[in-house]
Structure formats: structure tokens, C-alpha cells
Short mmCIF file of C-alpha atoms and ligand atoms in Angstrom, two decimals:
data_model
loop_
_atom_site.label_atom_id
_atom_site.label_comp_id
_atom_site.label_asym_id
_atom_site.label_seq_id
_atom_site.Cartn_x
_atom_site.Cartn_y
_atom_site.Cartn_z
CA MET T 8 -27.97 -5.15 -16.29
CA ALA T 9 -30.79 -3.39 -17.79
CA ASP T 10 -30.01 -1.59 -21.42
CA ARG T 11 -32.04 1.16 -20.71
CA TYR T 12 -31.01 2.97 -23.90
CA LEU T 13 -32.85 1.10 -26.05
CA HIS T 14 -35.69 1.29 -23.22
CA PHE T 15 -35.28 5.13 -23.99
CA THR T 16 -35.30 5.04 -27.31
CA GLY T 17 -39.03 2.38 -27.82
CA THR T 18 -40.51 5.78 -25.87
CA ALA T 19 -41.49 8.53 -28.08
CA PRO T 20 -39.53 11.52 -26.21
CA GLY T 21 -37.31 9.54 -26.61
CA ARG T 22 -36.62 8.75 -30.56
CA PHE T 23 -37.85 12.44 -30.90
CA LEU T 24 -34.18 13.07 -28.94
CA THR T 25 -32.46 10.06 -30.27
CA ARG T 26 -32.83 10.65 -33.82
CA GLY T 27 -32.43 14.57 -33.61
CA LEU T 28 -29.06 14.84 -32.32
CA GLY T 29 -28.29 11.17 -34.75
CA LEU T 30 -27.62 8.76 -32.14
CA PRO T 31 -28.17 4.78 -32.38
CA GLN T 32 -32.71 3.69 -33.29
CA PRO T 33 -32.20 0.50 -32.01
CA ALA T 34 -35.58 -1.26 -32.82
CA ALA T 35 -37.05 -4.12 -30.33
CA LEU T 36 -36.74 -6.42 -31.68
CA ARG T 37 -39.65 -9.81 -31.60
CA ARG T 38 -37.56 -13.24 -30.14
CA TRP T 39 -39.81 -15.83 -29.97
CA SER T 40 -42.80 -16.54 -27.66
CA LEU T 41 -45.63 -19.07 -27.64
CA GLY T 42 -47.53 -16.46 -28.68
CA THR T 43 -45.19 -14.89 -31.59
CA PRO T 44 -44.05 -18.54 -32.31
CA SER T 45 -43.52 -17.47 -36.13
CA LEU T 46 -42.77 -13.96 -38.52
CA ASP T 47 -46.26 -11.41 -38.63
CA GLY T 48 -46.23 -11.61 -42.64
CA PRO T 49 -46.19 -12.94 -45.53
CA LEU T 50 -42.66 -14.78 -47.19
CA LEU T 51 -42.16 -13.25 -50.56
CA HIS T 52 -39.68 -15.55 -53.07
CA LEU T 53 -37.95 -14.06 -56.19
CA THR T 54 -35.37 -15.52 -58.52
CA ALA T 55 -32.40 -13.80 -59.91
CA GLY T 56 -32.10 -15.69 -62.87
CA LYS T 57 -33.76 -18.67 -63.63
CA PRO T 58 -35.57 -20.13 -61.10
CA VAL T 59 -33.23 -23.60 -60.89
CA ILE T 60 -35.31 -25.02 -58.39
CA GLY T 61 -38.15 -23.03 -58.42
CA ASP T 62 -40.27 -25.91 -57.02
CA GLU T 63 -38.44 -28.04 -55.07
CA LEU T 64 -37.78 -24.12 -53.00
CA ARG T 65 -41.62 -23.47 -52.77
CA THR T 66 -42.86 -26.93 -51.34
CA LEU T 67 -39.77 -26.08 -48.72
CA LEU T 68 -40.57 -22.45 -47.93
CA GLY T 69 -44.20 -23.36 -47.66
CA THR T 70 -43.12 -25.95 -44.24
CA THR T 71 -41.96 -22.80 -42.42
CA GLY T 72 -45.48 -22.05 -42.01
CA LEU T 73 -45.51 -18.75 -43.77
CA THR T 74 -47.51 -17.76 -46.98
CA VAL T 75 -45.63 -18.33 -49.79
CA THR T 76 -45.68 -15.89 -52.36
CA ASP T 77 -44.45 -14.06 -55.23
CA ARG T 78 -46.11 -10.69 -54.80
CA ALA T 79 -46.46 -8.96 -51.15
CA GLU T 80 -47.42 -5.18 -50.45
CA ARG T 81 -45.51 -6.22 -46.60
CA PRO T 82 -43.41 -8.66 -46.51
CA ALA T 83 -41.89 -10.30 -43.32
CA GLY T 84 -39.57 -12.18 -45.16
CA ILE T 85 -37.60 -12.60 -48.31
CA LEU T 86 -35.84 -14.69 -50.34
CA LEU T 87 -33.61 -14.05 -53.10
CA ASP T 88 -32.53 -17.55 -54.95
CA ALA T 89 -29.95 -16.08 -56.26
CA THR T 90 -27.84 -20.57 -56.95
CA ASP T 91 -27.84 -19.09 -60.78
CA VAL T 92 -26.09 -16.20 -60.59
CA THR T 93 -23.16 -16.87 -61.98
CA SER T 94 -21.72 -14.46 -64.09
CA ALA T 95 -20.57 -10.64 -62.85
CA ALA T 96 -23.48 -9.93 -65.13
CA GLY T 97 -25.88 -12.03 -63.87
CA LEU T 98 -25.95 -9.92 -60.18
CA ALA T 99 -27.85 -7.02 -62.50
CA ASP T 100 -30.64 -9.75 -61.78
CA VAL T 101 -29.80 -9.33 -57.64
CA HIS T 102 -30.36 -5.60 -57.53
CA ALA T 103 -33.47 -6.44 -60.03
CA ALA T 104 -35.10 -8.33 -57.79
CA LEU T 105 -34.51 -6.63 -54.45
CA HIS T 106 -34.10 -2.55 -54.99
CA PRO T 107 -38.11 -2.42 -56.19
CA VAL T 108 -39.42 -4.12 -52.40
CA VAL T 109 -36.62 -3.48 -50.43
CA ARG T 110 -38.14 -0.87 -49.07
CA SER T 111 -41.84 -2.64 -47.48
CA LEU T 112 -39.99 -5.22 -45.54
CA ALA T 113 -41.78 -5.56 -42.57
CA PRO T 114 -40.06 -3.78 -39.38
CA GLY T 115 -38.14 -7.05 -38.11
CA GLY T 116 -38.59 -8.24 -41.51
CA ARG T 117 -35.99 -11.16 -42.62
CA ILE T 118 -33.87 -11.46 -45.99
CA VAL T 119 -32.32 -14.76 -46.90
CA VAL T 120 -29.99 -15.00 -50.23
CA LEU T 121 -30.01 -18.09 -52.11
CA GLY T 122 -26.63 -19.31 -52.74
CA THR T 123 -23.86 -21.83 -53.89
CA PRO T 124 -20.57 -22.33 -52.63
CA PRO T 125 -17.82 -20.07 -54.52
CA SER T 126 -16.67 -22.93 -56.99
CA PRO T 127 -12.31 -23.75 -57.11
CA ASP T 128 -12.69 -24.56 -60.76
CA ASP T 129 -15.08 -21.30 -62.34
CA HIS T 130 -14.10 -17.68 -60.80
CA HIS T 131 -16.64 -16.22 -62.76
CA GLN T 132 -19.27 -17.97 -60.63
CA ALA T 133 -17.09 -18.15 -57.16
CA ALA T 134 -16.79 -13.93 -58.42
CA ALA T 135 -20.52 -13.81 -58.41
CA GLN T 136 -21.37 -15.83 -55.94
CA GLN T 137 -18.66 -14.29 -53.43
CA ALA T 138 -20.34 -10.97 -54.51
CA LEU T 139 -23.05 -12.02 -52.83
CA GLU T 140 -21.34 -11.89 -49.63
CA GLY T 141 -20.59 -8.61 -49.55
CA PHE T 142 -23.63 -7.81 -50.68
CA VAL T 143 -25.83 -9.34 -47.67
CA ARG T 144 -23.26 -7.43 -45.30
CA SER T 145 -24.03 -4.59 -46.72
CA LEU T 146 -27.82 -4.71 -46.58
CA GLY T 147 -27.93 -6.23 -43.13
CA LYS T 148 -25.84 -2.65 -42.38
CA GLU T 149 -28.54 -0.14 -44.39
CA ILE T 150 -31.87 -2.62 -43.30
CA GLY T 151 -32.51 -1.31 -39.85
CA LYS T 152 -35.85 -1.27 -37.47
CA GLY T 153 -34.31 -4.77 -36.23
CA SER T 154 -34.92 -6.30 -40.05
CA THR T 155 -31.17 -8.90 -40.74
CA ALA T 156 -30.21 -9.95 -44.44
CA GLN T 157 -27.82 -13.78 -44.06
CA LEU T 158 -26.43 -15.40 -47.09
CA LEU T 159 -27.53 -19.22 -47.43
CA ARG T 160 -25.56 -20.92 -49.60
CA ILE T 161 -26.34 -24.52 -50.85
CA ALA T 162 -24.12 -27.22 -52.68
CA PRO T 163 -25.88 -28.27 -56.19
CA GLY T 164 -29.06 -30.06 -56.06
CA ALA T 165 -29.11 -30.20 -51.88
CA VAL T 166 -31.99 -27.92 -51.40
CA ALA T 167 -33.73 -30.39 -49.43
CA SER T 168 -31.03 -30.10 -46.81
CA ALA T 169 -32.27 -26.87 -45.92
CA GLU T 170 -35.28 -27.19 -44.66
CA SER T 171 -33.88 -26.71 -40.86
CA THR T 172 -32.24 -24.16 -41.59
CA LEU T 173 -35.08 -22.03 -43.73
CA ARG T 174 -37.44 -22.84 -41.00
CA PHE T 175 -35.88 -21.13 -38.07
CA LEU T 176 -33.80 -17.91 -40.35
CA PHE T 177 -37.52 -16.87 -41.44
CA SER T 178 -38.23 -16.80 -37.99
CA PRO T 179 -38.38 -14.88 -34.84
CA ARG T 180 -35.45 -17.01 -32.67
CA SER T 181 -33.11 -15.84 -34.96
CA ALA T 182 -33.50 -11.71 -34.25
CA TYR T 183 -30.11 -11.53 -33.45
CA ILE T 184 -27.99 -12.81 -36.25
CA SER T 185 -27.25 -10.89 -39.52
CA GLY T 186 -24.76 -10.09 -42.31
CA GLN T 187 -23.73 -14.31 -42.19
CA VAL T 188 -22.90 -17.11 -44.28
CA ILE T 189 -24.54 -19.86 -43.44
CA GLU T 190 -22.96 -22.86 -45.92
CA LEU T 191 -24.64 -26.39 -45.88
CA THR T 192 -23.39 -29.46 -47.26
CA ALA T 193 -25.64 -32.05 -48.81
CA ALA T 194 -26.08 -34.55 -45.74
CA VAL T 195 -29.65 -36.04 -45.79
CA PRO T 196 -31.33 -34.65 -42.51
CA ASP T 197 -33.31 -36.69 -40.03
CA PRO T 198 -36.90 -36.46 -40.21
CA VAL T 199 -38.94 -34.47 -37.83
CA ALA T 200 -41.50 -35.89 -36.36
CA ASP T 201 -42.87 -32.66 -34.26
CA TRP T 202 -41.62 -28.92 -35.49
CA ALA T 203 -42.91 -27.59 -32.04
CA ALA T 204 -40.55 -30.02 -29.90
CA PRO T 205 -37.98 -31.41 -32.76
CA LEU T 206 -35.98 -32.72 -29.65
CA TYR T 207 -38.65 -35.40 -28.17
CA GLY T 208 -36.75 -38.67 -26.89
CA ARG T 209 -33.31 -36.65 -26.94
CA THR T 210 -30.73 -36.54 -24.56
CA ALA T 211 -28.62 -33.33 -23.83
CA LEU T 212 -25.93 -31.99 -21.71
CA VAL T 213 -25.58 -28.45 -21.05
CA THR T 214 -22.08 -27.58 -19.91
CA GLY T 215 -22.18 -24.12 -17.30
CA ALA T 216 -26.09 -24.69 -17.26
CA ALA T 217 -26.30 -23.03 -13.50
CA ARG T 218 -26.78 -19.05 -15.03
CA GLY T 219 -27.02 -17.40 -18.19
CA ILE T 220 -26.59 -18.07 -21.12
CA GLY T 221 -25.68 -21.97 -20.13
CA ALA T 222 -28.73 -21.83 -18.91
CA SER T 223 -31.47 -20.24 -21.44
CA VAL T 224 -29.52 -23.23 -23.74
CA ALA T 225 -30.52 -26.20 -20.89
CA SER T 226 -34.22 -24.09 -20.77
CA VAL T 227 -34.40 -24.64 -24.91
CA LEU T 228 -33.03 -27.95 -25.16
CA ALA T 229 -35.42 -28.35 -22.76
CA ARG T 230 -38.75 -26.98 -24.76
CA ASP T 231 -37.94 -28.35 -27.77
CA GLY T 232 -38.39 -31.28 -25.52
CA ALA T 233 -35.19 -32.90 -25.34
CA GLN T 234 -34.17 -33.83 -20.78
CA VAL T 235 -31.41 -32.38 -20.35
CA ILE T 236 -28.23 -33.34 -17.97
CA CYS T 237 -27.20 -29.44 -16.82
CA LEU T 238 -23.59 -29.48 -15.29
CA ASP T 239 -21.81 -26.35 -13.46
CA VAL T 240 -18.84 -26.46 -10.86
CA PRO T 241 -19.91 -27.88 -7.48
CA GLN T 242 -19.40 -23.87 -5.97
CA ALA T 243 -22.40 -23.50 -8.38
CA GLU T 244 -24.54 -26.03 -7.40
CA ASP T 245 -27.14 -24.03 -5.86
CA ASP T 246 -28.48 -22.27 -8.62
CA LEU T 247 -27.34 -25.31 -10.76
CA ILE T 248 -30.37 -27.30 -8.97
CA ARG T 249 -32.66 -24.72 -9.20
CA THR T 250 -32.43 -23.99 -13.02
CA ALA T 251 -32.55 -27.93 -13.46
CA ASP T 252 -35.58 -28.45 -10.94
CA ARG T 253 -37.32 -25.44 -13.19
CA LEU T 254 -36.97 -27.43 -15.66
CA GLY T 255 -37.66 -31.27 -15.12
CA ALA T 256 -33.38 -31.82 -15.77
CA THR T 257 -31.03 -33.55 -14.06
CA ALA T 258 -28.36 -31.36 -12.01
CA LEU T 259 -24.27 -32.47 -12.11
CA PRO T 260 -21.83 -30.36 -10.02
CA LEU T 261 -18.68 -31.58 -11.72
CA ASP T 262 -15.62 -29.25 -12.85
CA ILE T 263 -15.72 -29.39 -17.12
CA THR T 264 -11.64 -29.63 -16.20
CA ALA T 265 -11.97 -32.56 -13.45
CA PRO T 266 -9.40 -35.91 -15.24
CA ASP T 267 -12.58 -37.91 -14.63
CA ALA T 268 -15.38 -35.81 -16.43
CA ALA T 269 -15.43 -37.61 -19.41
CA GLU T 270 -16.29 -40.71 -17.19
CA ARG T 271 -18.75 -39.12 -14.98
CA ILE T 272 -21.14 -37.03 -18.21
CA ALA T 273 -21.34 -41.26 -19.41
CA ALA T 274 -22.02 -42.20 -16.51
CA ALA T 275 -24.72 -39.92 -16.08
CA ALA T 276 -26.42 -40.71 -19.57
CA PRO T 277 -26.81 -43.90 -19.61
CA GLY T 278 -28.83 -44.04 -23.01
CA GLY T 279 -25.75 -41.62 -24.51
CA LEU T 280 -25.90 -38.23 -25.40
CA ASP T 281 -27.93 -36.92 -28.70
CA VAL T 282 -26.58 -33.37 -27.81
CA LEU T 283 -23.77 -31.98 -25.90
CA VAL T 284 -23.50 -28.62 -25.35
CA HIS T 285 -19.82 -27.13 -24.65
CA ASN T 286 -20.37 -23.52 -23.16
CA ALA T 287 -18.67 -23.93 -19.40
CA GLY T 288 -16.24 -20.38 -19.89
CA ILE T 289 -14.18 -17.89 -18.11
CA THR T 290 -12.10 -14.41 -18.56
CA ARG T 291 -9.90 -13.94 -16.64
CA ASP T 292 -8.32 -10.66 -17.97
CA ARG T 293 -5.21 -9.03 -18.47
CA ARG T 294 -2.98 -7.34 -21.53
CA LEU T 295 -0.57 -10.10 -22.07
CA ALA T 296 2.50 -8.32 -20.45
CA ASN T 297 0.62 -8.01 -17.06
CA MET T 298 -0.29 -11.97 -17.30
CA PRO T 299 0.66 -14.88 -14.97
CA ALA T 300 0.96 -17.72 -15.93
CA ASP T 301 -1.61 -18.90 -14.37
CA ARG T 302 -4.48 -17.06 -15.32
CA TRP T 303 -3.53 -17.93 -19.00
CA ALA T 304 -3.62 -21.28 -17.73
CA SER T 305 -6.05 -21.47 -16.36
CA VAL T 306 -8.68 -20.04 -19.57
CA ILE T 307 -7.32 -22.43 -21.99
CA GLU T 308 -8.10 -25.33 -19.42
CA VAL T 309 -11.41 -24.30 -18.55
CA ASN T 310 -12.91 -23.18 -22.44
CA LEU T 311 -10.50 -24.96 -24.97
CA ASP T 312 -8.44 -27.99 -23.39
CA SER T 313 -11.10 -29.46 -21.61
CA VAL T 314 -13.65 -28.97 -24.32
CA LEU T 315 -10.80 -31.12 -26.18
CA ARG T 316 -10.35 -33.75 -24.52
CA THR T 317 -14.30 -34.83 -23.37
CA THR T 318 -14.73 -34.60 -27.25
CA ASP T 319 -12.89 -36.38 -27.85
CA ALA T 320 -13.11 -39.21 -25.09
CA LEU T 321 -16.78 -39.12 -25.37
CA LEU T 322 -16.47 -39.58 -29.30
CA ARG T 323 -14.65 -41.91 -28.71
CA ALA T 324 -15.67 -44.35 -25.81
CA GLY T 325 -19.41 -44.23 -28.29
CA THR T 326 -21.44 -42.01 -25.64
CA VAL T 327 -22.29 -39.18 -28.00
CA ASN T 328 -24.81 -41.31 -30.00
CA ARG T 329 -25.03 -41.37 -34.04
CA GLY T 330 -26.95 -38.31 -35.09
CA GLY T 331 -25.46 -36.60 -32.06
CA ARG T 332 -25.00 -33.12 -32.54
CA ILE T 333 -21.90 -31.31 -31.16
CA VAL T 334 -22.14 -27.23 -30.01
CA ALA T 335 -19.42 -25.24 -28.33
CA THR T 336 -19.17 -21.95 -27.68
CA ALA T 337 -15.91 -19.56 -29.42
CA SER T 338 -16.48 -15.57 -29.43
CA ILE T 339 -15.85 -12.93 -31.61
CA ALA T 340 -13.23 -11.92 -29.42
CA GLY T 341 -11.97 -15.25 -31.24
CA ILE T 342 -12.04 -13.55 -34.04
CA ALA T 343 -11.54 -10.23 -33.52
CA GLY T 344 -8.71 -10.67 -31.09
CA ASN T 345 -9.20 -8.00 -27.95
CA ASN T 346 -8.02 -5.76 -25.33
CA GLY T 347 -6.65 -7.25 -22.36
CA GLN T 348 -8.37 -10.80 -23.94
CA THR T 349 -5.39 -12.29 -25.32
CA ASN T 350 -5.56 -15.74 -23.50
CA TYR T 351 -9.10 -15.86 -23.81
CA ALA T 352 -9.43 -14.80 -27.51
CA ALA T 353 -6.64 -17.69 -28.24
CA SER T 354 -9.34 -20.20 -26.20
CA LYS T 355 -12.34 -19.36 -28.05
CA ALA T 356 -10.24 -18.98 -31.77
CA GLY T 357 -9.13 -22.64 -30.92
CA ILE T 358 -12.90 -24.13 -30.14
CA ILE T 359 -13.49 -22.36 -33.78
CA GLY T 360 -10.27 -24.36 -35.62
CA LEU T 361 -11.16 -27.48 -33.97
CA VAL T 362 -15.24 -27.21 -35.30
CA ARG T 363 -13.65 -26.77 -38.74
CA SER T 364 -11.69 -29.76 -38.64
CA LEU T 365 -12.78 -32.02 -36.74
CA ALA T 366 -16.53 -31.63 -38.45
CA PRO T 367 -15.46 -33.85 -41.88
CA ARG T 368 -14.43 -36.31 -39.13
CA ALA T 369 -16.88 -36.05 -37.19
CA ALA T 370 -19.83 -36.51 -39.76
CA ALA T 371 -17.88 -39.44 -41.34
CA ASP T 372 -16.81 -41.93 -38.60
CA HIS T 373 -19.75 -41.19 -36.18
CA GLY T 374 -22.57 -39.48 -37.59
CA VAL T 375 -22.07 -36.40 -35.16
CA THR T 376 -22.16 -32.83 -36.41
CA VAL T 377 -19.92 -29.80 -34.72
CA ASN T 378 -21.01 -26.42 -35.02
CA ALA T 379 -20.12 -23.45 -32.39
CA VAL T 380 -21.96 -20.05 -31.88
CA ALA T 381 -19.38 -17.32 -31.42
CA PRO T 382 -21.38 -14.71 -29.76
CA GLY T 383 -21.21 -11.02 -30.06
CA PHE T 384 -21.92 -8.74 -26.78
CA ILE T 385 -24.49 -10.50 -24.99
CA GLU T 386 -26.56 -9.47 -21.59
CA THR T 387 -25.38 -11.24 -18.45
CA LYS T 388 -23.06 -11.27 -15.60
CA MET T 389 -20.05 -11.53 -17.42
CA THR T 390 -20.81 -8.46 -19.75
CA ALA T 391 -22.36 -6.91 -16.62
CA ALA T 392 -19.00 -6.47 -15.04
CA VAL T 393 -17.30 -4.81 -18.70
CA PRO T 394 -17.03 -0.63 -18.22
CA LEU T 395 -19.91 1.06 -18.29
CA LEU T 396 -18.03 3.68 -21.30
CA ILE T 397 -16.79 -0.04 -23.07
CA ARG T 398 -20.20 -1.89 -22.47
CA GLU T 399 -21.74 0.33 -23.73
CA ALA T 400 -19.71 0.44 -27.07
CA GLY T 401 -20.42 -2.89 -27.26
CA ARG T 402 -23.77 -2.84 -27.19
CA ARG T 403 -24.49 -0.41 -30.16
CA MET T 404 -21.56 -0.96 -32.04
CA ASN T 405 -23.05 -3.17 -34.47
CA SER T 406 -26.40 -3.14 -36.26
CA LEU T 407 -28.82 -4.01 -34.53
CA ALA T 408 -27.17 -1.38 -32.25
CA GLN T 409 -27.91 -3.27 -29.60
CA GLY T 410 -26.75 -6.49 -26.89
CA GLY T 411 -27.97 -9.82 -27.53
CA LEU T 412 -29.65 -12.02 -25.02
CA PRO T 413 -28.70 -14.89 -23.67
CA VAL T 414 -32.05 -16.65 -25.42
CA ASP T 415 -30.82 -15.77 -28.81
CA VAL T 416 -27.05 -18.07 -28.96
CA ALA T 417 -29.63 -20.96 -27.23
CA GLU T 418 -32.01 -20.54 -29.88
CA THR T 419 -29.07 -20.48 -32.43
CA THR T 420 -27.22 -23.85 -30.17
CA ALA T 421 -31.13 -25.17 -30.13
CA TRP T 422 -31.51 -25.21 -34.30
CA PHE T 423 -27.97 -26.66 -34.26
CA ALA T 424 -29.12 -29.12 -32.18
CA GLN T 425 -32.24 -30.20 -34.37
CA PRO T 426 -31.76 -34.35 -35.50
CA ALA T 427 -33.12 -32.22 -39.31
CA SER T 428 -30.07 -29.95 -39.22
CA SER T 429 -27.96 -32.55 -40.74
CA ALA T 430 -26.77 -30.32 -43.01
CA VAL T 431 -25.07 -27.99 -41.00
CA ASN T 432 -21.65 -29.07 -40.10
CA GLY T 433 -18.10 -27.51 -38.98
CA GLN T 434 -20.60 -24.35 -39.02
CA VAL T 435 -19.26 -21.07 -36.77
CA LEU T 436 -22.03 -18.73 -36.72
CA ARG T 437 -21.50 -15.56 -35.23
CA VAL T 438 -24.99 -14.49 -32.82
CA CYS T 439 -23.44 -11.29 -32.11
CA GLY T 440 -26.53 -8.34 -34.47
CA GLN T 441 -24.48 -8.03 -37.45
CA SER T 442 -21.56 -6.46 -34.32
CA LEU T 443 -18.12 -4.23 -35.96
CA LEU T 444 -15.45 -6.33 -34.68
CA GLY T 445 -13.98 -8.81 -36.80
CA ALA T 446 -16.59 -8.28 -39.56
P1 NAD U 519 -21.01 -16.65 -16.70
O1 NAD U 519 -19.88 -16.58 -16.47
O2 NAD U 519 -22.42 -16.47 -17.11
O3 NAD U 519 -21.11 -18.32 -16.72
C1 NAD U 519 -20.28 -19.71 -17.18
C2 NAD U 519 -20.99 -21.61 -16.24
O4 NAD U 519 -19.93 -21.51 -16.51
C3 NAD U 519 -21.28 -20.13 -15.11
O5 NAD U 519 -22.24 -21.07 -14.75
C4 NAD U 519 -19.74 -20.94 -14.75
O6 NAD U 519 -19.73 -21.47 -13.36
C5 NAD U 519 -19.09 -22.32 -15.77
N1 NAD U 519 -18.36 -22.51 -14.83
C6 NAD U 519 -17.23 -22.34 -15.22
N2 NAD U 519 -15.92 -23.04 -15.77
C7 NAD U 519 -16.81 -24.02 -15.48
C8 NAD U 519 -16.00 -25.47 -14.62
N3 NAD U 519 -14.77 -26.04 -15.20
N4 NAD U 519 -16.68 -26.43 -15.44
C9 NAD U 519 -17.80 -26.60 -15.38
N5 NAD U 519 -18.54 -25.36 -15.12
C10 NAD U 519 -18.05 -23.77 -14.83
O7 NAD U 519 -20.70 -16.72 -18.62
P2 NAD U 519 -22.06 -16.63 -19.52
O8 NAD U 519 -21.75 -14.86 -20.51
O9 NAD U 519 -22.95 -17.25 -19.67
O10 NAD U 519 -21.13 -17.24 -21.29
C11 NAD U 519 -21.14 -18.44 -21.88
C12 NAD U 519 -20.27 -19.14 -22.86
O11 NAD U 519 -20.48 -17.74 -23.92
C13 NAD U 519 -18.79 -19.27 -21.99
O12 NAD U 519 -18.23 -19.66 -23.24
C14 NAD U 519 -18.54 -17.80 -22.82
O13 NAD U 519 -16.56 -17.42 -22.63
C15 NAD U 519 -18.94 -17.53 -23.72
N6 NAD U 519 -19.18 -15.76 -24.71
C16 NAD U 519 -20.02 -15.47 -24.21
C17 NAD U 519 -20.63 -13.87 -24.13
C18 NAD U 519 -20.79 -12.62 -23.23
O14 NAD U 519 -21.24 -11.47 -24.05
N7 NAD U 519 -21.92 -12.81 -22.10
C19 NAD U 519 -19.94 -13.20 -25.91
C20 NAD U 519 -19.63 -13.75 -26.16
C21 NAD U 519 -18.57 -15.47 -25.71
#
């Protein structure tokens, strides 16, 4: 379903009219393509307080492929190192660094503030570092022009773990993510031979891959070099085979709720899985008072219970290889709740619980990370079925004033999936253009 309003505001009369009426002004987002693989302009490196990790950080920023500089007229990205901000007084340095340059950020630009986790033992440090969260979330709402702002927290001494994340955030791949907080562990990243094909030699399985977000995830993982197995229900076999054939992938027609689903997945991946993406999901909306037990049960079964069951079975059987990546699909409905979606929101909140609890144990016991994407309004058949007014509200009620595309969720999944993302664990990342819901 095309976003006609976005198209209209991209024309001169559309811009004139909507600006005059004070209506939202969504900017066309620049996403990754072979022709535009990176941001268009230099990366401005600023520091608030003392540059404690300056040299190491500078080297790492160099790997983004952007020109890193201390001064730029029109930066495409700004990194503010605020790891040394440990007091309320230190917040003045954040203002002093960004206030003079924020207006010069190029359209579609990226701001990343680098912080450290708030300390449980030092409430002054905790206050200052937590302040950065409110700061970044507000900045995301202010900057406009398709630009984004995030807070990236790194464990002290763990700068090296941030490479895949900095590359992702300072690239067109993160176009629909804004106002988010990402916290990295100190895990040492696996080496990457070729950043153009970081998943080369890896086997990935994507559930619900016949169409929508799942088909896009399969496509982006294949682009990044993975050998992909596309799974979907037997009723969707024609679409599934079409998607798989297009990607040189394997089709696995299988209902993920089948009792033997894990065994059949293991049989389809004799060398084990390096990436497991739980994307399949359904909605059966009704208000609780009108919801029969079967609508409740089917949503919990597909969206949550099958994810728990197959994850447990595949980890237990060793089908998920060491260094593996599990990515589950939550939703902002699981964070904010939604009228008519008690079943769906419960299932998606359950995914968040699963990820946060399992992530540290999966890393310790199996060398596997577990993360979730939490999409907001994404343009798919699922959201095309939403009534017009609610659909329009869903599209506009975020800082970027537009819906996301399946590829936005897919790019985030591919970043989680990278061998170099070992430090990205237990994260639930909203891909929602900084939706007002549950923010
Ligand atoms: P979609 O309905 O277009 O695609 C879902 C796919 O999952 C379909 O191909 C379907 O056949 C498959 N599927 C359903 N039940 C299955 C089962 N039992 N076994 C195997 N496959 C099954 O949906 P989408 O919009 O692409 O959503 C993908 C995921 O993203 C879902 O988990 C959804 O809840 C989540 N999500 C979507 C949005 C959005 O705005 N579209 C927002 C938040 C979360």
C-alpha cells in the first residue's frame, strides 16, 4: 500500500501546501543500495569532557568508511563521545559540543552519542549518563529532515566491541531507527573477512519468509552472503518457492507450530544454523470481552510458544552453532499495548521477556546471542489491512512521519546476525521511526 501523502509532500506544491497547513513533513529516507552504500559526507567526531577513549575510537570510526574529522561544514554524521560525562555539571559539555553544530547536520544525517551504562554504585554518574537518554530522545524529535539520533552505551574498556554497531548506525541501513538506546556488552567480536559479505559461509533460517518482512529479511541475509533457508506454512508454498528461488535459497514448507518443527529444521540444516530468525507472526484482533479462546490461543501459539519451543529444542540439540545469532520479532504493541490486541501484545511482550532472560545464558552456555527487533508501523500486507484512519495515524505518529519498510527491519536483523555483533546481546531494538507509542 503506497504512502501517497509521503509522495505528495515530496513534490513542490505538496510541500508548499502541507507546510502552509502545518502538517507533517516527512523526508524521503535514503536507504542502502549498491549505488548508495554509505552516508554522503564526513563524520564529525566530538568529545564532551576528556577524550578518554579518543584514539581507539578514532581508529574504529575510520572503519565506517567515512572521512572522520574534528571540523566539518556539513557533516553526514556526528559522534559525540560522552563517556566521560559523570556529573550534572558535565552535561554542559554535551550542550557546548552539539549546540553549535546540530543545525549543520546534512539531511538524512546521523547523530550517535556514546555513553556508558549508568552505575549502580555512583548516583552522580548514573544521573549524568541517564540524562543522555532524555537528551537523545528529544534530539530525535527535533532534528527533522530524515535525520536520526541514538544513544550507544558501551561497557568501560569495550570500545572494540562497537565496530559493527557504529558501521550500522552511521550508514543508510539504519534509516528508520531513531531515539533508541543500545547497550553493548564487552564480548570480543568475531573477525570479519569481508564487510561487503559479513555472513559469507553462514547458514540462516527465517520463519515466515514467503512474504512481507520475512521475505525481506531472507533477501538481506542472502545479500550479505548467507545461505538462507526460507520457512513458511505449506499453504504459502507457491510464494515461498518464488522467494527462495529468487535468492538461491532453500524452501522449507513447514508450520512452525508443528510438534516436530525443530527436528525438521535441524534436518534441513545438516551443518547447523548460524542465524535463526523467528519472524513468523499472526494477528487475530478482538477486544478481550469479544475474544474467543481460540483466537487468543492461536496468536500465543504462533508468536510466542513456538518461538520458545523451537529455540529451546535447537539450542539443546546443538543445531544453533557456536557464534550463532537468534533474532526474534517483537512489536511496539508489546511495549505500548494496543486496543483490540491483548493477545498479540501479550505474545510480543513475551518475546521481550524471552530475549532479556535467555541472552546472557545463551551467550555463556552456547556462545549464541539473542536479540529482538520491535517494529513499529511497517508497510506490509499486515498493515495494509488496518482501517484507513488508523493506518494514517500509524504512519505519521513518529519522528520521521512515515511508515517503515520491511527492509528496515531486515537491515537491523542483518546487523544482529553479523559475526562482529557478539557484543550486541539481549537488546530489543525498536525499528519504528521513534513512534510516540510506548516511547
Ligand atoms: P505477514 O502477515 O505479511 O507475514 C507473516 C508470514 O508469517 C506469512 O508469510 C505467514 O504465512 C507466516 N506464518 C504465519 N504463521 C506461520 C506459522 N505457523 N508457521 C510458519 N509461518 C507462518 O506479516 P509481516 O507484516 O511481514 O510481519 C512479520 C513479523 O513482524 C510478524 O511477527 C509480525 O507480528 C511482526 N510485526 C509486523 C509489523 C508491521 O507493521 N507489519 C509491526 C510489528 C511487528
